[in-house]
Coordinates of C-alpha atoms in Angstrom, one line a residue:
X474 CA -72.1 260.3 -184.2
X475 CA -74.6 258.3 -185.9
X476 CA -78.3 258.4 -187.0
X477 CA -80.7 255.6 -186.4
X478 CA -84.2 255.9 -188.1
X479 CA -85.7 253.3 -185.7
X480 CA -84.8 253.4 -182.0
X481 CA -85.7 249.6 -181.9
X482 CA -82.4 249.0 -183.6
X483 CA -80.6 250.4 -180.7
X484 CA -82.8 249.0 -178.2
X485 CA -82.1 245.4 -179.7
X486 CA -78.4 246.1 -179.1
X487 CA -79.2 246.9 -175.5
X488 CA -81.2 244.0 -175.1
X489 CA -78.5 241.7 -176.5
X490 CA -75.9 243.1 -174.2
X491 CA -78.5 242.3 -171.3
X492 CA -78.8 238.9 -172.2
X493 CA -75.0 238.4 -172.3
X494 CA -74.6 240.1 -168.8
X495 CA -72.9 243.0 -170.5
X496 CA -75.5 245.8 -169.5
X497 CA -74.3 247.7 -166.4
X498 CA -77.1 250.5 -166.5
X499 CA -79.8 252.3 -168.6
X500 CA -81.3 255.3 -168.0
X501 CA -84.5 256.8 -169.5
X502 CA -85.0 260.6 -169.2
X503 CA -86.6 263.8 -170.5
X504 CA -90.1 262.4 -171.0
X505 CA -91.6 263.2 -174.4
X506 CA -95.0 264.6 -172.6
X507 CA -95.3 266.7 -169.6
X508 CA -98.2 264.5 -168.5
X509 CA -95.7 261.2 -168.6
X510 CA -96.3 259.4 -165.3
X511 CA -92.6 258.8 -164.8
X512 CA -89.7 261.6 -165.0
X513 CA -87.0 258.9 -165.0
X514 CA -86.7 255.1 -165.3
X515 CA -83.1 253.6 -164.3
X516 CA -82.6 249.9 -165.3
X517 CA -80.0 247.7 -163.5
X518 CA -79.2 244.2 -163.6
X519 CA -79.9 241.9 -160.5
X520 CA -80.5 238.2 -159.7
X521 CA -83.5 236.7 -158.5
X522 CA -83.3 233.1 -157.2
X523 CA -80.2 232.6 -159.2
X524 CA -81.7 233.8 -162.5
X525 CA -80.6 237.1 -164.4
X526 CA -83.0 239.8 -164.3
X527 CA -83.4 243.7 -164.7
X528 CA -84.6 245.9 -162.1
X529 CA -86.6 249.0 -163.2
X530 CA -86.8 252.2 -160.9
X531 CA -89.4 254.6 -162.2
X532 CA -89.3 258.0 -160.6
X533 CA -92.2 260.5 -160.2
X534 CA -91.5 263.8 -158.6
X535 CA -92.1 262.7 -155.3
X536 CA -91.6 258.9 -155.2
X537 CA -89.6 255.9 -156.8
X538 CA -91.0 252.6 -157.5
X539 CA -89.1 249.3 -158.2
X540 CA -90.1 246.5 -160.2
X541 CA -87.8 243.4 -161.1
X542 CA -88.6 241.6 -164.2
X543 CA -87.1 238.5 -165.8
X544 CA -85.2 239.4 -169.1
X545 CA -88.1 237.9 -171.2
X546 CA -90.6 240.1 -169.5
X547 CA -88.0 243.2 -169.6
X548 CA -87.6 243.0 -173.3
X549 CA -91.1 244.1 -173.8
X550 CA -91.1 246.7 -171.1
X551 CA -87.6 248.1 -172.5
X552 CA -89.3 248.5 -176.1
X553 CA -92.3 250.2 -174.5
X554 CA -90.0 252.9 -172.7
X555 CA -87.9 253.5 -176.0
X556 CA -91.2 253.9 -178.1
X557 CA -91.3 257.6 -177.8
X558 CA -91.9 257.9 -174.0
X559 CA -88.5 259.4 -173.5
X560 CA -86.3 261.6 -175.4
X561 CA -82.9 260.6 -173.8
X562 CA -81.5 257.3 -173.4
X563 CA -78.2 256.2 -171.6
X564 CA -77.0 252.9 -172.2
X565 CA -74.0 251.6 -170.3
X566 CA -72.4 248.2 -170.9
X567 CA -69.1 246.4 -170.2
X568 CA -67.8 247.8 -173.9
X569 CA -68.8 251.4 -173.3
X570 CA -71.4 253.9 -173.2
X571 CA -74.2 255.1 -175.5
X572 CA -76.0 258.3 -175.4
X573 CA -79.3 258.5 -177.4
X574 CA -81.1 261.8 -177.8
X575 CA -84.1 262.2 -179.9
X576 CA -84.3 265.2 -182.1
X577 CA -87.5 267.1 -182.9
X578 CA -87.9 265.1 -186.1
X579 CA -88.2 261.8 -184.1
X580 CA -84.6 260.7 -185.3
X581 CA -82.1 259.6 -182.9
X582 CA -78.5 261.0 -182.5
X583 CA -76.2 258.4 -180.9
X584 CA -72.8 259.5 -179.1
X585 CA -70.8 256.5 -178.4
X586 CA -67.7 256.2 -176.2
X587 CA -65.9 252.9 -176.1
X588 CA -64.0 251.6 -173.0
X589 CA -60.3 251.5 -173.0
X590 CA -58.5 248.6 -171.5
X591 CA -57.5 251.0 -168.5
X592 CA -60.7 252.6 -167.8
X593 CA -64.2 251.3 -167.3
X594 CA -67.7 253.1 -168.0
X595 CA -69.0 255.6 -165.2
X596 CA -71.3 253.4 -163.5
X597 CA -71.1 251.1 -160.3
X598 CA -67.9 249.4 -159.1
X599 CA -66.6 248.2 -155.9
X600 CA -67.2 250.2 -152.7
X601 CA -64.2 252.2 -151.9
X602 CA -61.3 251.0 -149.5
X603 CA -62.5 253.0 -146.6
X604 CA -65.7 251.6 -146.5
X605 CA -65.0 248.2 -147.0
X606 CA -62.9 248.2 -143.8
X607 CA -65.5 249.4 -141.3
X608 CA -67.1 247.1 -139.3
X609 CA -71.1 247.5 -140.1
X610 CA -74.1 245.8 -138.9
X611 CA -74.7 244.8 -142.5
X612 CA -71.1 244.2 -143.8
X613 CA -70.2 244.6 -147.3
X614 CA -69.1 241.7 -149.2
X615 CA -71.9 239.6 -147.6
X616 CA -75.0 239.4 -149.8
X617 CA -78.0 240.9 -147.9
X618 CA -81.3 240.1 -149.7
X619 CA -83.2 243.5 -149.3
X620 CA -80.0 245.5 -150.3
X621 CA -79.8 243.5 -153.4
X622 CA -83.4 243.7 -154.3
X623 CA -83.1 247.6 -153.7
X624 CA -80.1 248.0 -155.8
X625 CA -77.6 248.9 -153.1
X626 CA -75.5 245.7 -153.6
X627 CA -74.9 243.4 -156.4
X628 CA -75.8 239.7 -156.1
X629 CA -72.3 238.7 -154.5
X630 CA -72.8 241.3 -151.9
X631 CA -70.5 244.0 -153.5
X632 CA -72.0 247.7 -152.5
X633 CA -72.6 249.8 -155.5
X634 CA -70.4 252.9 -155.6
X635 CA -73.6 254.9 -156.5
X636 CA -75.0 253.6 -153.5
X637 CA -72.2 253.8 -151.2
X638 CA -73.6 257.0 -149.1
X639 CA -77.0 255.2 -148.7
X640 CA -75.3 252.1 -147.5
X641 CA -73.3 253.9 -144.7
X642 CA -76.6 255.7 -144.1
X643 CA -78.5 252.5 -143.5
X644 CA -75.9 251.2 -141.2
X645 CA -75.7 254.2 -139.1
X646 CA -79.4 254.3 -138.7
X647 CA -79.1 250.7 -137.5
X648 CA -76.3 251.4 -135.1
X649 CA -79.2 253.8 -133.3
X650 CA -81.5 250.9 -133.3
X651 CA -78.9 248.4 -132.0
X652 CA -78.1 250.7 -129.1
X653 CA -81.6 250.6 -127.8
X654 CA -82.5 247.3 -128.7
X655 CA -82.3 246.0 -125.2
X656 CA -84.5 248.5 -123.9
X657 CA -87.3 247.6 -126.6
X658 CA -90.4 246.0 -124.9
X659 CA -90.4 242.3 -125.2
X660 CA -93.7 241.5 -123.9
X661 CA -95.5 243.0 -126.8
X662 CA -95.3 243.3 -130.7
X663 CA -93.3 246.0 -131.9
X664 CA -94.9 248.1 -134.5
X665 CA -92.8 249.9 -137.3
X666 CA -94.5 252.6 -139.2
X667 CA -93.5 253.3 -142.8
X668 CA -95.0 256.9 -144.1
X669 CA -94.4 255.8 -147.8
X670 CA -92.6 258.8 -148.7
X671 CA -89.6 257.1 -150.1
X672 CA -88.1 253.8 -151.2
X673 CA -88.6 252.0 -147.6
X674 CA -84.7 251.5 -147.3
X675 CA -84.8 252.1 -143.5
X676 CA -87.9 250.0 -142.9
X677 CA -86.4 247.0 -144.5
X678 CA -83.1 247.7 -142.6
X679 CA -85.1 247.7 -139.1
X680 CA -87.1 244.4 -140.1
X681 CA -83.8 242.7 -141.3
X682 CA -81.9 243.8 -138.0
X683 CA -84.7 242.9 -135.6
X684 CA -85.7 239.6 -137.5
X685 CA -82.0 238.4 -137.5

């Protein structure tokens, strides 16, 4: 365990890992203020039009908002998040995991755990075998734009382990629509209503199925 006088030092290490493609996950939690707009922010690497970027998933008590930022823009946003907004920061890279906890005096306590050659950090890995072999309407292993942008898939089409249940839910939902697709009216425009109470996975999935 080590103390860091300035959280920007640890943040700089995080950003350097991100720039090298080593960042797997960053989680900002335990807001410093009860009036904070977000209770948690998850950060994951994504690729946008072939370029590396970071996806920020900011949660309130009822909703989650996504934004994708280039690495250059993400640097500033990460600095803002680490500058007293949250008291707990979890950083997972390909080399290991760091847990940073802010003490009452503002100093940071760091708990670091390095990955062994036979283990990997507890974060997203490949989809379990039983999910890879099922014939889904959106198959695993084939990049799907809306699933990539919402963090369910990596850029190469791999379904993240932490989103495997959501991946199955999306495909099961699409099976219901697929079963009745032939009965939908073809002589007028279909209207799909999103009530805005979640992250719109199923709305995007419906558009994907009907459009393709």
